[in-house]
Amino acid sequence: MLAFAASLPVQAASAAPVAVPVVTTRDLGDDAGGRLLVFAQKVEPGAKPQDEVDTSPFEPTGTAIAAIEVKHLAPGETALVGTDVDAFPTAWSKLAPGTYRLQAVLDRNHDYNYGGRGPGDLVSRVVEVKLPGPVPTLTLDTEISARDFDARLASLPADKRAEVELGLRNVEAVDVPSPLMTGFSGRATSIKGWIALPPGYAAGKQTYPVAYSDGGFGSNADSAKMNAAGVAAMMAKGEMPPMIWVILDHHIATGTHEFADSANNGPWGAALTSEAIPALEAKYRMDARASGRFLNGHSSGGWSTLWLQVAYPKIFGGTWPTSPDPGDFHDFTNIDIYAPDANAYAGADGKDRPLIRDEGKVVATLRQFAQLESALGPYGGQFASFDWVFSPRCPDGRPCPLFDRATGRIDPAVAAYWREHYDIAHIVARDWPALKPDLDGKIHLIVGTADTFYLDGPAHRLQAVLDGLGAKSSFRFVPGRTHFDLYAEGEDKMALLKTIAKEMYAVARPGSATPQ
């Protein structure tokens, strides 16, 4: 169960605006710019000390934020962070009087929205102040050090660490250079991830079915390696059939590219299917046919693996997306983006749209989530990532936003572009005569009826479209399951993945016995 903080109290009368002075003791040379963030959290007198003040999209109004962009912060130079302009959830002058704990962070890579503070970022100590009132200078005196995979492994409980170490014996890195993506971006670009090989692969000669799996929003190369090790360990223990799993990393600076062929991110889908897969099939003993190539991913990775199956139906033999991002944009996280005068934040009744729920209770609205993301910075957040994947490119070189972050107003021209290029339900219905021979029966979608982000709604819509076409498909709505416990069954947190693997294997090797 998730824990959620209460909203910050807000006072009606405004106090004098607050400006927070921030300095650094670190000389970072020419690379000393970034997004300068200051966090403030209200606490009761005598509360336990804390080393970190941070925010969370699952507690969007529990921490106040103020931010500015800095090009270069030299040692001893003061940056004044105003708290009435780029501030969330309100101008700090409107915060209720009380004791607050403050901390400053220099997000040097503009990736706070994706993974929070990370290696290379500078942080200050936590200080306690009374607001309204004078604010002391916050000193950025600590640089967050990198934490390598071995350190992450060492931090695991002994039994989990032993399982990962077992799997790592059959895990190899994926790094396939992409001429298509290199030509698009102008810099050397590869498709990366990790491969999990079945037990006995090195000594054998047979080929294996292959599953291409993609992580959700927030995943990265380390999580891909950890997942590959987990899959290899389950195969080694006979809990999954012998297959080759390619755990892909779709994380880039703007969020996740989701292997969509995008005006902003580039032709990632084409690069995967025409460059990476042939290269991997030349190196490994893979079933080089559609009936032996499968897809699976969760959340944003679920959308990408649903998309790949629809966009490249001849290449893949089936997709098993779990809790995928919306496949029908008539319900894009509770927004009908095509409605007249559509607004992302509120419906026709004026009520704010819910975005995150827990045990039936709304814990964040779409307005809160998107405006928190904007305060943290322009890159890497979930909704900004959607724009980078789905939107046309605007004259300023950035993606055209689907909706105005201040008002929530949806741009109908951008919505129309999303529809024609990435609304999977619309595309399947529009192109069904051409898609049917290669797509029919290949979609196997699984989602919980209590999905944290309401993703069961668009799944029902996509199912209705496929049913209306007379298409064969499989949709499983797991009662009571959320975004985060969908794979669990009893004590087994990966039970669903084992089931999916057996279903894939049955397609590739009909009639063959699989582990029970």
C-alpha atoms as one frame of an Amber mdcrd trajectory, in Angstrom:
protein
   0.000   0.000   0.000   1.252   3.483  -0.834   1.609   6.117   1.865   0.303
   9.581   1.059   0.968  12.916   2.757  -1.638  15.547   3.498  -1.787  18.680
   1.367   0.097  21.732   2.493  -2.161  24.201   4.279  -2.722  27.493   2.485
  -3.660  30.805   4.086  -6.052  33.266   2.505  -4.064  36.422   3.251  -0.750
  36.848   1.449   2.476  37.607   3.304   5.479  39.305   1.767   6.999  37.323
  -1.128   9.856  35.048  -0.142  13.149  34.741  -2.005  15.487  31.909  -1.050
  19.235  32.610  -1.413  21.272  29.616  -2.581  25.050  29.336  -2.925  27.436
  26.493  -3.671  30.868  25.598  -2.363  31.556  23.297  -5.291  33.472  24.326
  -8.390  31.887  22.394 -11.228  33.680  24.200 -14.017  31.655  24.935 -17.111
  29.043  22.312 -16.239  27.487  24.150 -13.273  24.030  24.963 -14.581  20.679
  23.251 -14.364  17.313  23.482 -12.664  17.668  24.942  -9.170  14.905  23.559
  -6.965  13.968  24.492  -3.402  11.617  22.250  -1.415   9.658  23.254   1.691
   7.667  20.877   3.876   5.560  21.898   6.860   6.364  20.014  10.076   5.128
  20.043  13.629   7.461  21.470  16.291   9.707  18.738  17.697   9.350  16.494
  14.642  12.128  13.954  14.075  15.114  15.237  12.061  15.241  14.346   8.364
  18.052  14.279   5.822  15.885  14.927   2.783  12.952  17.110   1.793  11.447
  15.938  -1.465   8.243  15.707  -3.444   6.340  12.845  -5.040   3.652  12.639
  -7.736   1.806  10.393  -5.302   1.847  13.220  -2.729   1.696  16.164  -5.150
   0.714  18.909  -2.706   2.607  17.625   0.324   5.709  19.710  -0.445   6.038
  23.267  -1.729   8.439  23.818  -4.623  10.113  26.867  -6.110  12.508  26.757
  -9.057  14.637  28.754 -11.471  16.940  27.899 -14.349  20.612  28.750 -13.785
  23.185  28.782 -16.551  26.195  28.758 -14.275  26.535  28.824 -10.502  30.090
  29.620  -9.423  31.372  28.979  -5.893  30.233  31.756  -3.557  27.828  33.218
  -6.102  24.271  33.651  -4.797  21.225  32.630  -6.779  17.909  34.022  -5.559
  15.042  31.599  -6.042  11.780  33.503  -6.142   8.856  31.613  -4.643   5.868
  33.375  -6.161   6.393  32.612  -9.878   7.688  29.099 -10.647   6.080  27.711
  -7.518   3.864  24.744  -6.701   1.235  24.106  -5.365   0.975  27.828  -4.589
   3.073  30.938  -4.134   4.970  30.559  -0.886   3.543  33.856   0.343   0.230
  32.020   0.566   1.509  29.135   2.677   0.001  28.890   6.138   2.273  30.165
   8.928   4.308  27.501  10.651   7.571  25.600  10.831   8.979  24.400   7.510
  12.001  22.363   6.523  13.823  23.535   3.407  16.342  21.907   1.090  17.867
  23.030  -2.210  18.866  20.800  -5.133  20.673  21.694  -8.355  19.340  19.264
 -10.958  22.244  19.421 -13.379  20.889  16.952 -15.941  17.274  18.156 -16.001
  16.121  14.637 -15.140  14.443  15.196 -11.772  11.038  14.502 -13.285  12.156
  11.045 -14.369  14.146   9.701 -11.473  14.470  12.404  -8.815  17.821  13.574
  -7.533  20.697  11.546  -8.894  24.447  11.330  -9.539  26.062  14.720 -10.088
  23.251  16.759  -8.539  24.161  19.133  -5.718  22.130  19.236  -2.510  22.073
  21.376   0.606  21.515  20.349   4.186  17.960  20.484   5.490  17.271  23.686
   7.445  14.283  24.600   9.592  12.594  27.997   9.348   9.392  29.722  10.346
   7.264  31.115   7.550   6.479  33.882   7.033   9.887  35.121   8.080  13.506
  35.439   6.932  15.033  32.495   5.095  18.718  31.647   5.590  21.082  30.959
   2.712  20.985  27.338   1.579  24.433  26.005   0.682  24.824  23.356  -1.997
  27.767  21.538  -0.456  27.190  17.876  -1.300  27.412  16.230  -4.712  25.440
  13.013  -5.074  27.808  10.240  -6.070  27.069   7.570  -8.630  25.810   4.237
  -7.368  26.835   1.383  -9.622  24.976  -1.858 -10.170  27.215  -3.783  -7.769
  26.306  -1.371  -4.983  22.617  -1.853  -5.743  23.117  -5.603  -5.709  24.936
  -5.473  -2.363  22.021  -3.583  -0.817  19.550  -6.400  -1.529  18.510  -8.946
   1.117  20.726 -12.038   1.022  18.114 -14.334  -0.556  17.214 -11.843  -3.266
  20.876 -11.099  -3.943  21.618 -14.819  -4.365  18.793 -15.130  -6.887  20.032
 -12.159  -8.912  23.597 -13.495  -8.851  22.292 -16.831 -10.149  20.568 -15.054
 -13.040  23.539 -12.833 -13.874  25.468 -15.908 -15.010  23.226 -15.989 -18.093
  22.838 -12.260 -18.740  24.618 -10.257 -21.437  24.530  -6.591 -22.444  22.749
  -5.399 -25.587  24.288  -2.472 -27.456  23.324  -2.377 -31.140  24.399   0.747
 -33.057  21.542   2.313 -35.009  22.349   4.104 -38.264  18.713   5.256 -38.451
  18.772   6.912 -35.031  22.297   8.227 -35.511  21.204   9.889 -38.738  18.187
  11.398 -37.021  19.959  12.756 -33.956  23.365  13.540 -35.429  25.156  11.620
 -32.666  26.066   7.977 -32.241  22.972   6.178 -30.925  22.436   2.560 -29.978
  19.560   0.364 -28.893  20.497  -0.929 -25.470  19.310  -3.363 -22.874  20.131
  -6.778 -21.451  19.601 -10.334 -22.691  18.594 -13.238 -20.461  19.629 -16.606
 -21.884  18.039 -19.954 -20.954  19.971 -22.574 -18.975  22.240 -24.699 -21.144
  22.304 -22.139 -23.953  26.104 -22.166 -24.301  26.289 -25.933 -24.748  23.302
 -26.327 -27.055  22.520 -25.836 -30.733  18.737 -25.358 -30.808  16.972 -22.070
 -31.390  14.665 -20.422 -28.864  11.548 -18.255 -28.893  12.289 -14.644 -27.996
  10.428 -12.130 -25.847  11.175  -8.425 -26.218  10.253  -6.699 -22.976  10.135
  -2.987 -22.190  10.122  -1.269 -18.805   7.684   1.292 -17.487   8.198   5.000
 -16.895  11.122   5.344 -14.483  12.938   2.248 -15.735  16.572   2.487 -16.835
  19.569   0.364 -17.806  20.109  -0.881 -14.253  16.484  -1.931 -13.809  16.662
  -3.688 -17.201  19.732  -5.613 -16.010  18.024  -6.520 -12.744  14.923  -7.707
 -14.606  17.029  -9.756 -17.016  18.774 -11.421 -14.085  15.410 -12.191 -12.507
  14.107 -13.799 -15.693  17.303 -15.839 -16.158  17.058 -17.057 -12.562  13.432
 -18.128 -12.999  14.361 -20.061 -16.142  17.307 -21.662 -14.346  14.948 -22.856
 -11.600  12.496 -24.272 -14.146   9.780 -21.746 -13.301   9.653 -20.371 -16.855
  10.074 -22.140 -20.194  13.431 -21.874 -21.981  13.348 -18.696 -24.042  15.579
 -15.727 -24.804  14.409 -12.491 -23.193  15.591  -9.112 -24.462  14.945  -6.518
 -21.760  15.051  -3.179 -23.546  15.910   0.237 -22.127  13.717   2.946 -23.674
  14.790   5.726 -21.319  16.125   8.907 -22.952  16.591  12.501 -21.787  13.003
  13.450 -22.621  11.434  10.526 -20.755  10.698   7.274 -22.578  10.670   6.989
 -26.373   8.454   3.865 -26.200   9.841   2.566 -29.498   7.411   4.764 -31.380
   8.484   6.300 -34.678   8.254   9.905 -33.562   8.721  13.334 -35.113  10.557
  14.433 -31.976  12.399  11.375 -30.686  13.163   9.690 -33.989  12.442   6.350
 -35.694  12.949   4.074 -32.696  10.444   1.464 -33.863  12.048   1.184 -37.284
  15.477   1.009 -35.660  14.416  -1.849 -33.392  12.711  -3.890 -36.079  15.038
  -3.308 -39.032  18.402  -2.966 -37.258  18.473  -4.336 -33.719  16.382  -7.477
 -34.182  18.296  -8.675 -37.302  21.585  -8.010 -35.500  20.505  -9.966 -32.431
  19.191 -12.839 -34.548  22.549 -13.006 -36.309  24.355 -13.236 -32.955  22.031
 -15.480 -30.931  20.128 -18.671 -31.729  16.699 -17.054 -31.898  13.577 -18.160
 -33.711  13.855 -15.772 -36.632  10.151 -15.837 -37.455   7.041 -14.025 -36.243
   5.680 -17.098 -34.431   8.751 -17.013 -32.192   8.975 -13.270 -31.523   6.852
 -11.876 -28.698   6.360  -8.654 -26.765   5.677  -7.822 -23.135   5.901  -4.655
 -21.080   4.264  -2.866 -18.189   2.735   0.629 -18.058   4.558   2.821 -20.628
   6.389  -0.343 -21.626   2.978  -1.943 -22.040   1.963   0.786 -24.465   5.208
   0.458 -26.426   4.818  -3.296 -26.826   1.158  -2.909 -27.792   2.165  -0.247
 -30.302   4.960  -2.342 -31.799   2.587  -5.232 -32.409   0.108  -2.967 -34.220
   2.734  -0.973 -36.128   4.774  -4.051 -37.129   2.260  -6.918 -37.118   4.209
  -9.105 -39.523   7.298  -9.114 -37.306   5.825 -10.163 -33.949   3.702 -13.160
 -33.025   1.866 -11.653 -30.086   1.965  -8.982 -27.406   1.171  -9.313 -23.702
   1.015  -5.700 -22.452   0.182  -5.231 -18.779  -1.467  -2.055 -17.471  -0.540
  -0.237 -20.685  -0.845   3.513 -21.087  -4.062   4.377 -22.946  -4.715   2.569
 -26.211  -7.819   4.668 -26.908  -7.425   8.428 -26.529 -11.116   8.923 -25.875
  -9.973   7.986 -22.361  -6.467   9.331 -21.979  -6.122   9.047 -18.189  -9.741
  10.176 -17.786  -9.585  12.795 -20.595 -11.487  12.573 -23.858  -8.944  14.559
 -25.850 -11.380  14.842 -28.784 -14.306  16.353 -26.876 -15.441  19.874 -27.896
 -13.547  22.461 -25.831 -11.651  19.612 -24.200  -9.726  20.417 -21.036  -7.190
  18.117 -19.439  -7.795  19.405 -15.932 -11.570  19.579 -15.569 -14.682  18.104
 -17.107 -17.804  19.911 -18.292 -18.999  19.948 -14.684 -15.943  21.963 -13.655
 -14.648  19.254 -11.336 -10.957  18.355 -11.462 -10.201  15.060 -13.156  -8.716
  12.337 -10.940  -5.441  10.777 -12.049  -4.162   8.620  -9.175  -6.240   6.524
  -6.795  -5.497   4.229  -3.897  -8.098   1.938  -2.311 -10.868   3.908  -3.978
  -9.611   7.286  -2.791  -8.356   9.965  -5.194  -4.871  10.997  -4.100  -3.871
  13.212  -7.052  -5.661  15.096  -9.794  -4.373  15.547 -13.287  -3.964  19.283
 -12.652  -1.769  18.650  -9.599   0.337  16.028 -11.358   0.963  18.082 -14.497
   1.666  21.351 -12.688   4.052  19.638 -10.277   5.840  18.240 -13.303   6.090
  21.726 -14.832   7.578  23.174 -11.660  10.239  20.474 -11.563  11.323  21.258
 -15.102  10.467  20.980 -18.793  12.051  17.579 -19.447  11.558  13.995 -18.463
   8.134  14.082 -16.806   5.353  11.697 -17.751   3.140  14.200 -19.583   6.093
  15.931 -21.228   7.248  12.487 -22.329   3.863  11.858 -23.953   4.273  15.098
 -25.915   7.749  14.052 -27.071   6.408  10.708 -28.288   3.004  11.622 -29.745
   3.061  15.291 -30.814   4.152  17.054 -33.984   7.229  19.248 -33.727   6.567
  22.940 -33.210   8.584  25.785 -34.806  10.668  26.181 -31.629  12.035  22.659
 -32.149  10.134  21.203 -29.213   6.996  19.041 -29.383   3.693  20.881 -29.516
   2.032  20.309 -26.116  -1.297  18.521 -26.098  -2.567  20.862 -23.395  -1.681
  24.183 -21.800  -0.063  23.468 -18.427  -1.564  26.581 -16.830  -5.180  26.187
 -17.976  -5.457  22.564 -19.124  -6.899  23.611 -22.505  -6.324  20.929 -25.138
  -5.093  21.973 -28.568  -7.496  20.272 -31.014  -4.920  20.273 -33.812  -2.443
  18.381 -31.648  -5.196  15.999 -30.532  -6.007  15.296 -34.193  -2.325  14.514
 -34.844  -2.238  12.135 -31.874  -5.361  10.413 -33.233  -4.046   9.744 -36.703
  -0.582   8.615 -35.617  -0.796   6.969 -32.166  -4.385   6.284 -31.081  -4.184
   2.503 -31.313  -7.949   1.919 -31.211  -8.480   4.420 -34.023  -5.626   3.019
 -36.112  -6.811  -0.577 -35.732 -10.370   0.377 -36.698  -9.188   2.521 -39.617
  -6.766  -0.046 -41.012  -8.377  -3.321 -39.957  -8.758  -4.834 -43.445  -4.999
  -4.502 -43.971  -4.041  -5.385 -40.382  -6.331  -8.357 -39.835  -4.261 -11.091
 -41.527  -1.213 -10.350 -39.375  -2.744  -8.891 -36.184  -5.839 -10.948 -35.470
  -5.488 -12.931 -32.233  -2.158 -11.401 -31.247  -3.267  -8.904 -28.563  -3.356
 -10.293 -24.990  -3.887  -7.342 -22.638  -3.952  -7.623 -18.831  -4.892  -4.868
 -16.350  -6.294  -4.587 -12.844  -9.821  -3.327 -12.246  -8.414  -0.956  -9.592
  -5.504   0.292 -11.678  -3.809   3.170  -9.860  -3.934   5.370 -12.970  -7.394
   4.286 -14.179  -5.869   2.401 -17.117  -8.612  -0.214 -17.054 -10.904   2.390
 -18.660  -9.060   2.763 -21.982  -8.456  -1.003 -22.017 -12.233  -1.570 -21.992
 -12.570   0.895 -24.870  -9.890  -0.836 -26.924 -11.538  -4.189 -26.299 -14.879
  -2.791 -27.482 -13.293  -1.578 -30.711 -11.695  -4.963 -31.387 -14.898  -6.797
 -30.520 -16.811  -4.503 -32.865 -14.457  -5.481 -35.668 -14.977  -9.152 -34.938
 -11.302  -9.431 -34.040  -9.887 -12.233 -31.905  -8.147 -10.884 -28.793  -7.673
 -11.606 -25.101  -8.389  -9.015 -22.397  -8.035  -9.922 -18.724  -9.325  -7.523
 -16.074  -7.960  -8.781 -12.768 -10.368  -7.960  -9.933  -9.052  -5.512  -7.358
  -5.501  -5.363  -8.706  -3.669  -2.059  -9.036  -0.811  -0.825 -11.205   1.703
  -2.151  -8.703   0.463  -5.582  -7.607  -0.818  -6.939 -10.909   1.965  -9.523
 -11.266   1.633 -10.967  -7.756  -0.209 -14.097  -6.742   0.086 -15.093  -3.101
   3.748 -14.834  -2.109   4.957 -14.955  -5.713   5.452 -11.380  -6.953   6.219
 -12.527 -10.522   3.468 -15.108 -10.997   1.880 -13.286 -13.919   5.152 -13.109
 -15.848   5.526 -16.869 -15.499   2.009 -17.338 -16.869   2.727 -14.975 -19.779
   5.958 -16.817 -20.609   4.124 -20.163 -20.740   1.471 -18.670 -23.022   4.157
 -17.334 -25.363   5.937 -20.677 -25.401   2.695 -22.456 -26.252   2.372 -20.274
 -29.362   5.974 -20.882 -30.428   6.040 -24.583 -29.552   2.454 -25.857 -29.785
   2.029 -29.173 -28.044   5.346 -28.962 -26.178   5.424 -29.513 -22.433   6.232
 -26.430 -20.361   7.151 -26.106 -16.695   4.194 -26.230 -14.332
